[in-house]
Amino acid sequence: ARARRRARDAARRAAEDVRFTEAFAAEIHRLFPGCPLDRAHAIAAHASVRGSGRVGRSAAGRALSKGAVTAAVVAAVRHTATPYDQLLMSGVPRGQARRRIAAAVESTLRAWREP
């Protein structure tokens, strides 16, 4: 009985996670209509991993707040469309690295805010 309940609960959580990820992706697309749909889904999937501690799993993220969704998109752009990670790996302090790539991140966000 306990094993069946665990399996049933796991299936329920998996279904909830799929629905939440879809809702998160839809909110990304609403706030950033120029963001490619596959990219919005990838960002949502990454940000909403259960137990990850990422912004998508925070209370604000689960509520699909504009700030949390935007933070997830900013982080995704920072890590995938700029040399941010390479700067960190080469010893550049995080704050300085973020300042260096801020214009590139903002440029992408500005483009994605337009349909």
Short mmCIF file of N, CA and C in Angstrom, two decimals:
data_model
loop_
_atom_site.label_atom_id
_atom_site.label_comp_id
_atom_site.label_asym_id
_atom_site.label_seq_id
_atom_site.Cartn_x
_atom_site.Cartn_y
_atom_site.Cartn_z
N ALA A 1 0.83 -1.20 0.00
CA ALA A 1 0.00 0.00 0.00
C ALA A 1 0.87 1.26 0.00
N ARG A 2 1.94 1.23 0.80
CA ARG A 2 2.83 2.39 0.87
C ARG A 2 3.52 2.62 -0.47
N ALA A 3 3.96 1.55 -1.10
CA ALA A 3 4.63 1.67 -2.40
C ALA A 3 3.67 2.21 -3.45
N ARG A 4 2.43 1.75 -3.42
CA ARG A 4 1.44 2.24 -4.39
C ARG A 4 1.19 3.73 -4.17
N ARG A 5 1.10 4.13 -2.91
CA ARG A 5 0.87 5.55 -2.61
C ARG A 5 2.05 6.39 -3.09
N ARG A 6 3.27 5.90 -2.85
CA ARG A 6 4.45 6.63 -3.31
C ARG A 6 4.44 6.77 -4.83
N ALA A 7 4.11 5.69 -5.52
CA ALA A 7 4.06 5.73 -6.98
C ALA A 7 2.97 6.69 -7.46
N ARG A 8 1.82 6.64 -6.82
CA ARG A 8 0.72 7.53 -7.18
C ARG A 8 1.10 8.99 -6.93
N ASP A 9 1.74 9.26 -5.79
CA ASP A 9 2.17 10.62 -5.47
C ASP A 9 3.23 11.11 -6.45
N ALA A 10 4.15 10.23 -6.83
CA ALA A 10 5.19 10.61 -7.80
C ALA A 10 4.56 10.96 -9.14
N ALA A 11 3.59 10.18 -9.57
CA ALA A 11 2.91 10.46 -10.83
C ALA A 11 2.15 11.78 -10.76
N ARG A 12 1.52 12.05 -9.62
CA ARG A 12 0.80 13.31 -9.44
C ARG A 12 1.76 14.49 -9.50
N ARG A 13 2.90 14.37 -8.80
CA ARG A 13 3.90 15.45 -8.82
C ARG A 13 4.44 15.67 -10.22
N ALA A 14 4.69 14.61 -10.95
CA ALA A 14 5.20 14.74 -12.32
C ALA A 14 4.19 15.49 -13.19
N ALA A 15 2.91 15.16 -13.05
CA ALA A 15 1.88 15.85 -13.83
C ALA A 15 1.80 17.33 -13.42
N GLU A 16 1.90 17.60 -12.12
CA GLU A 16 1.90 18.99 -11.64
C GLU A 16 3.09 19.75 -12.22
N ASP A 17 4.25 19.10 -12.23
CA ASP A 17 5.46 19.75 -12.76
C ASP A 17 5.30 20.09 -14.23
N VAL A 18 4.71 19.19 -15.01
CA VAL A 18 4.50 19.45 -16.44
C VAL A 18 3.56 20.65 -16.61
N ARG A 19 2.47 20.67 -15.85
CA ARG A 19 1.52 21.80 -15.95
C ARG A 19 2.19 23.11 -15.54
N PHE A 20 2.98 23.06 -14.45
CA PHE A 20 3.64 24.28 -14.00
C PHE A 20 4.65 24.78 -15.02
N THR A 21 5.43 23.87 -15.59
CA THR A 21 6.42 24.26 -16.59
C THR A 21 5.74 24.89 -17.80
N GLU A 22 4.62 24.32 -18.22
CA GLU A 22 3.87 24.89 -19.35
C GLU A 22 3.35 26.29 -19.01
N ALA A 23 2.84 26.46 -17.80
CA ALA A 23 2.34 27.78 -17.37
C ALA A 23 3.48 28.78 -17.30
N PHE A 24 4.64 28.34 -16.82
CA PHE A 24 5.81 29.22 -16.73
C PHE A 24 6.24 29.65 -18.13
N ALA A 25 6.28 28.71 -19.07
CA ALA A 25 6.66 29.02 -20.45
C ALA A 25 5.66 29.99 -21.08
N ALA A 26 4.37 29.79 -20.80
CA ALA A 26 3.35 30.69 -21.34
C ALA A 26 3.53 32.10 -20.79
N GLU A 27 3.90 32.20 -19.51
CA GLU A 27 4.12 33.52 -18.91
C GLU A 27 5.37 34.18 -19.50
N ILE A 28 6.41 33.40 -19.75
CA ILE A 28 7.60 33.95 -20.42
C ILE A 28 7.18 34.51 -21.77
N HIS A 29 6.42 33.73 -22.52
CA HIS A 29 6.01 34.17 -23.85
C HIS A 29 5.10 35.41 -23.78
N ARG A 30 4.28 35.51 -22.74
CA ARG A 30 3.43 36.69 -22.57
C ARG A 30 4.27 37.94 -22.29
N LEU A 31 5.27 37.81 -21.41
CA LEU A 31 6.11 38.96 -21.06
C LEU A 31 7.15 39.27 -22.13
N PHE A 32 7.60 38.23 -22.84
CA PHE A 32 8.64 38.37 -23.86
C PHE A 32 8.15 37.72 -25.15
N PRO A 33 7.20 38.36 -25.85
CA PRO A 33 6.60 37.73 -27.03
C PRO A 33 7.61 37.45 -28.15
N GLY A 34 8.74 38.14 -28.15
CA GLY A 34 9.75 37.90 -29.17
C GLY A 34 10.67 36.74 -28.85
N CYS A 35 10.55 36.18 -27.67
CA CYS A 35 11.37 35.02 -27.28
C CYS A 35 10.88 33.81 -28.06
N PRO A 36 11.79 33.10 -28.74
CA PRO A 36 11.36 31.90 -29.46
C PRO A 36 10.68 30.92 -28.51
N LEU A 37 9.62 30.27 -28.99
CA LEU A 37 8.85 29.36 -28.13
C LEU A 37 9.70 28.23 -27.56
N ASP A 38 10.59 27.67 -28.38
CA ASP A 38 11.43 26.58 -27.86
C ASP A 38 12.35 27.09 -26.76
N ARG A 39 12.80 28.31 -26.90
CA ARG A 39 13.66 28.92 -25.87
C ARG A 39 12.87 29.17 -24.59
N ALA A 40 11.63 29.67 -24.73
CA ALA A 40 10.78 29.90 -23.56
C ALA A 40 10.55 28.59 -22.81
N HIS A 41 10.31 27.51 -23.55
CA HIS A 41 10.10 26.21 -22.91
C HIS A 41 11.37 25.71 -22.23
N ALA A 42 12.52 25.93 -22.86
CA ALA A 42 13.79 25.50 -22.25
C ALA A 42 14.07 26.28 -20.97
N ILE A 43 13.82 27.58 -21.00
CA ILE A 43 14.03 28.41 -19.80
C ILE A 43 13.09 27.95 -18.69
N ALA A 44 11.83 27.73 -19.04
CA ALA A 44 10.85 27.30 -18.04
C ALA A 44 11.23 25.94 -17.45
N ALA A 45 11.65 25.02 -18.30
CA ALA A 45 12.01 23.69 -17.82
C ALA A 45 13.20 23.76 -16.86
N HIS A 46 14.18 24.60 -17.19
CA HIS A 46 15.36 24.72 -16.34
C HIS A 46 15.02 25.41 -15.01
N ALA A 47 14.24 26.48 -15.09
CA ALA A 47 13.95 27.28 -13.89
C ALA A 47 13.00 26.58 -12.93
N SER A 48 12.22 25.63 -13.43
CA SER A 48 11.16 25.06 -12.60
C SER A 48 11.43 23.65 -12.09
N VAL A 49 12.68 23.22 -12.13
CA VAL A 49 13.00 21.87 -11.64
C VAL A 49 12.72 21.79 -10.14
N ARG A 50 11.91 20.83 -9.75
CA ARG A 50 11.52 20.63 -8.35
C ARG A 50 12.78 20.36 -7.50
N GLY A 51 12.90 21.08 -6.39
CA GLY A 51 14.01 20.88 -5.47
C GLY A 51 15.30 21.56 -5.88
N SER A 52 15.28 22.34 -6.97
CA SER A 52 16.50 22.94 -7.49
C SER A 52 16.91 24.20 -6.75
N GLY A 53 15.96 24.84 -6.08
CA GLY A 53 16.25 26.12 -5.44
C GLY A 53 16.30 27.27 -6.43
N ARG A 54 15.96 27.01 -7.68
CA ARG A 54 15.97 28.07 -8.69
C ARG A 54 14.74 28.96 -8.53
N VAL A 55 14.79 30.10 -9.20
CA VAL A 55 13.74 31.11 -9.04
C VAL A 55 12.36 30.57 -9.41
N GLY A 56 12.28 29.66 -10.33
CA GLY A 56 10.99 29.11 -10.72
C GLY A 56 10.31 28.32 -9.61
N ARG A 57 11.09 27.80 -8.67
CA ARG A 57 10.51 27.02 -7.57
C ARG A 57 10.27 27.87 -6.33
N SER A 58 10.67 29.14 -6.35
CA SER A 58 10.41 30.01 -5.21
C SER A 58 8.91 30.30 -5.14
N ALA A 59 8.48 30.88 -4.03
CA ALA A 59 7.06 31.22 -3.91
C ALA A 59 6.65 32.19 -5.02
N ALA A 60 7.51 33.16 -5.31
CA ALA A 60 7.20 34.12 -6.38
C ALA A 60 7.17 33.42 -7.73
N GLY A 61 8.08 32.48 -7.93
CA GLY A 61 8.10 31.74 -9.19
C GLY A 61 6.86 30.90 -9.36
N ARG A 62 6.45 30.21 -8.30
CA ARG A 62 5.25 29.38 -8.38
C ARG A 62 4.01 30.23 -8.61
N ALA A 63 4.05 31.48 -8.15
CA ALA A 63 2.94 32.40 -8.37
C ALA A 63 3.04 33.07 -9.74
N LEU A 64 4.08 32.75 -10.49
CA LEU A 64 4.33 33.33 -11.81
C LEU A 64 4.41 34.85 -11.76
N SER A 65 5.07 35.38 -10.72
CA SER A 65 5.22 36.82 -10.62
C SER A 65 6.12 37.33 -11.74
N LYS A 66 5.85 38.54 -12.17
CA LYS A 66 6.62 39.14 -13.27
C LYS A 66 8.11 39.18 -12.92
N GLY A 67 8.43 39.54 -11.68
CA GLY A 67 9.83 39.62 -11.26
C GLY A 67 10.54 38.28 -11.33
N ALA A 68 9.87 37.23 -10.88
CA ALA A 68 10.49 35.90 -10.88
C ALA A 68 10.67 35.38 -12.30
N VAL A 69 9.67 35.58 -13.13
CA VAL A 69 9.77 35.11 -14.52
C VAL A 69 10.87 35.88 -15.24
N THR A 70 10.92 37.19 -15.03
CA THR A 70 11.96 38.01 -15.65
C THR A 70 13.34 37.59 -15.16
N ALA A 71 13.46 37.30 -13.87
CA ALA A 71 14.76 36.86 -13.32
C ALA A 71 15.21 35.56 -13.98
N ALA A 72 14.29 34.66 -14.23
CA ALA A 72 14.64 33.40 -14.89
C ALA A 72 15.12 33.65 -16.32
N VAL A 73 14.45 34.56 -17.02
CA VAL A 73 14.84 34.87 -18.40
C VAL A 73 16.20 35.57 -18.41
N VAL A 74 16.40 36.51 -17.51
CA VAL A 74 17.69 37.21 -17.42
C VAL A 74 18.82 36.21 -17.17
N ALA A 75 18.61 35.30 -16.23
CA ALA A 75 19.64 34.31 -15.92
C ALA A 75 19.93 33.43 -17.13
N ALA A 76 18.89 33.03 -17.84
CA ALA A 76 19.09 32.18 -19.02
C ALA A 76 19.88 32.91 -20.09
N VAL A 77 19.53 34.16 -20.34
CA VAL A 77 20.26 34.94 -21.34
C VAL A 77 21.71 35.12 -20.90
N ARG A 78 21.90 35.45 -19.63
CA ARG A 78 23.24 35.66 -19.10
C ARG A 78 24.13 34.43 -19.32
N HIS A 79 23.59 33.26 -19.05
CA HIS A 79 24.41 32.05 -19.10
C HIS A 79 24.52 31.44 -20.49
N THR A 80 23.57 31.74 -21.39
CA THR A 80 23.60 31.08 -22.70
C THR A 80 23.95 31.99 -23.86
N ALA A 81 23.80 33.30 -23.70
CA ALA A 81 24.00 34.19 -24.84
C ALA A 81 25.13 35.20 -24.63
N THR A 82 25.88 35.04 -23.55
CA THR A 82 26.99 35.96 -23.26
C THR A 82 28.19 35.14 -22.78
N PRO A 83 29.36 35.78 -22.73
CA PRO A 83 30.55 35.08 -22.21
C PRO A 83 30.63 35.10 -20.68
N TYR A 84 29.50 35.25 -20.00
CA TYR A 84 29.47 35.37 -18.54
C TYR A 84 30.20 34.22 -17.85
N ASP A 85 29.88 32.99 -18.21
CA ASP A 85 30.51 31.85 -17.54
C ASP A 85 32.02 31.81 -17.78
N GLN A 86 32.44 32.17 -18.99
CA GLN A 86 33.88 32.20 -19.27
C GLN A 86 34.57 33.29 -18.44
N LEU A 87 33.90 34.42 -18.27
CA LEU A 87 34.47 35.48 -17.43
C LEU A 87 34.66 34.99 -16.00
N LEU A 88 33.64 34.32 -15.47
CA LEU A 88 33.76 33.80 -14.10
C LEU A 88 34.89 32.78 -14.01
N MET A 89 34.97 31.89 -14.99
CA MET A 89 36.01 30.85 -14.97
C MET A 89 37.41 31.44 -15.08
N SER A 90 37.52 32.62 -15.69
CA SER A 90 38.83 33.24 -15.82
C SER A 90 39.17 34.11 -14.61
N GLY A 91 38.30 34.10 -13.60
CA GLY A 91 38.62 34.80 -12.36
C GLY A 91 38.00 36.17 -12.20
N VAL A 92 37.20 36.60 -13.15
CA VAL A 92 36.55 37.91 -13.03
C VAL A 92 35.49 37.82 -11.93
N PRO A 93 35.49 38.76 -10.98
CA PRO A 93 34.47 38.73 -9.92
C PRO A 93 33.06 38.82 -10.51
N ARG A 94 32.11 38.18 -9.84
CA ARG A 94 30.74 38.09 -10.36
C ARG A 94 30.14 39.45 -10.70
N GLY A 95 30.25 40.41 -9.80
CA GLY A 95 29.67 41.73 -10.05
C GLY A 95 30.26 42.39 -11.28
N GLN A 96 31.58 42.29 -11.42
CA GLN A 96 32.24 42.88 -12.59
C GLN A 96 31.81 42.15 -13.86
N ALA A 97 31.73 40.83 -13.80
CA ALA A 97 31.30 40.05 -14.98
C ALA A 97 29.89 40.44 -15.38
N ARG A 98 29.02 40.61 -14.41
CA ARG A 98 27.64 40.99 -14.72
C ARG A 98 27.57 42.38 -15.34
N ARG A 99 28.40 43.30 -14.85
CA ARG A 99 28.43 44.64 -15.44
C ARG A 99 28.92 44.57 -16.89
N ARG A 100 29.90 43.74 -17.15
CA ARG A 100 30.45 43.63 -18.51
C ARG A 100 29.43 43.12 -19.52
N ILE A 101 28.56 42.24 -19.09
CA ILE A 101 27.62 41.62 -20.03
C ILE A 101 26.22 42.25 -19.95
N ALA A 102 26.04 43.24 -19.09
CA ALA A 102 24.70 43.82 -18.87
C ALA A 102 24.10 44.37 -20.16
N ALA A 103 24.88 45.05 -20.98
CA ALA A 103 24.34 45.63 -22.21
C ALA A 103 23.86 44.54 -23.16
N ALA A 104 24.60 43.45 -23.26
CA ALA A 104 24.19 42.36 -24.15
C ALA A 104 22.90 41.71 -23.65
N VAL A 105 22.80 41.52 -22.34
CA VAL A 105 21.58 40.93 -21.77
C VAL A 105 20.40 41.85 -22.03
N GLU A 106 20.57 43.13 -21.76
CA GLU A 106 19.47 44.09 -21.95
C GLU A 106 19.06 44.19 -23.41
N SER A 107 20.02 44.10 -24.32
CA SER A 107 19.70 44.13 -25.75
C SER A 107 18.81 42.95 -26.14
N THR A 108 19.14 41.77 -25.65
CA THR A 108 18.32 40.58 -25.94
C THR A 108 16.93 40.73 -25.34
N LEU A 109 16.86 41.19 -24.08
CA LEU A 109 15.56 41.36 -23.44
C LEU A 109 14.71 42.38 -24.18
N ARG A 110 15.33 43.46 -24.61
CA ARG A 110 14.60 44.50 -25.35
C ARG A 110 14.03 43.91 -26.65
N ALA A 111 14.83 43.13 -27.35
CA ALA A 111 14.36 42.50 -28.59
C ALA A 111 13.22 41.52 -28.31
N TRP A 112 13.32 40.78 -27.23
CA TRP A 112 12.29 39.78 -26.90
C TRP A 112 11.00 40.41 -26.39
N ARG A 113 11.08 41.64 -25.91
CA ARG A 113 9.85 42.29 -25.42
C ARG A 113 8.94 42.70 -26.57
N GLU A 114 9.50 42.77 -27.77
CA GLU A 114 8.71 43.11 -28.96
C GLU A 114 8.22 41.84 -29.62
N PRO A 115 6.95 41.82 -30.07
CA PRO A 115 6.43 40.60 -30.73
C PRO A 115 7.10 40.32 -32.07
#
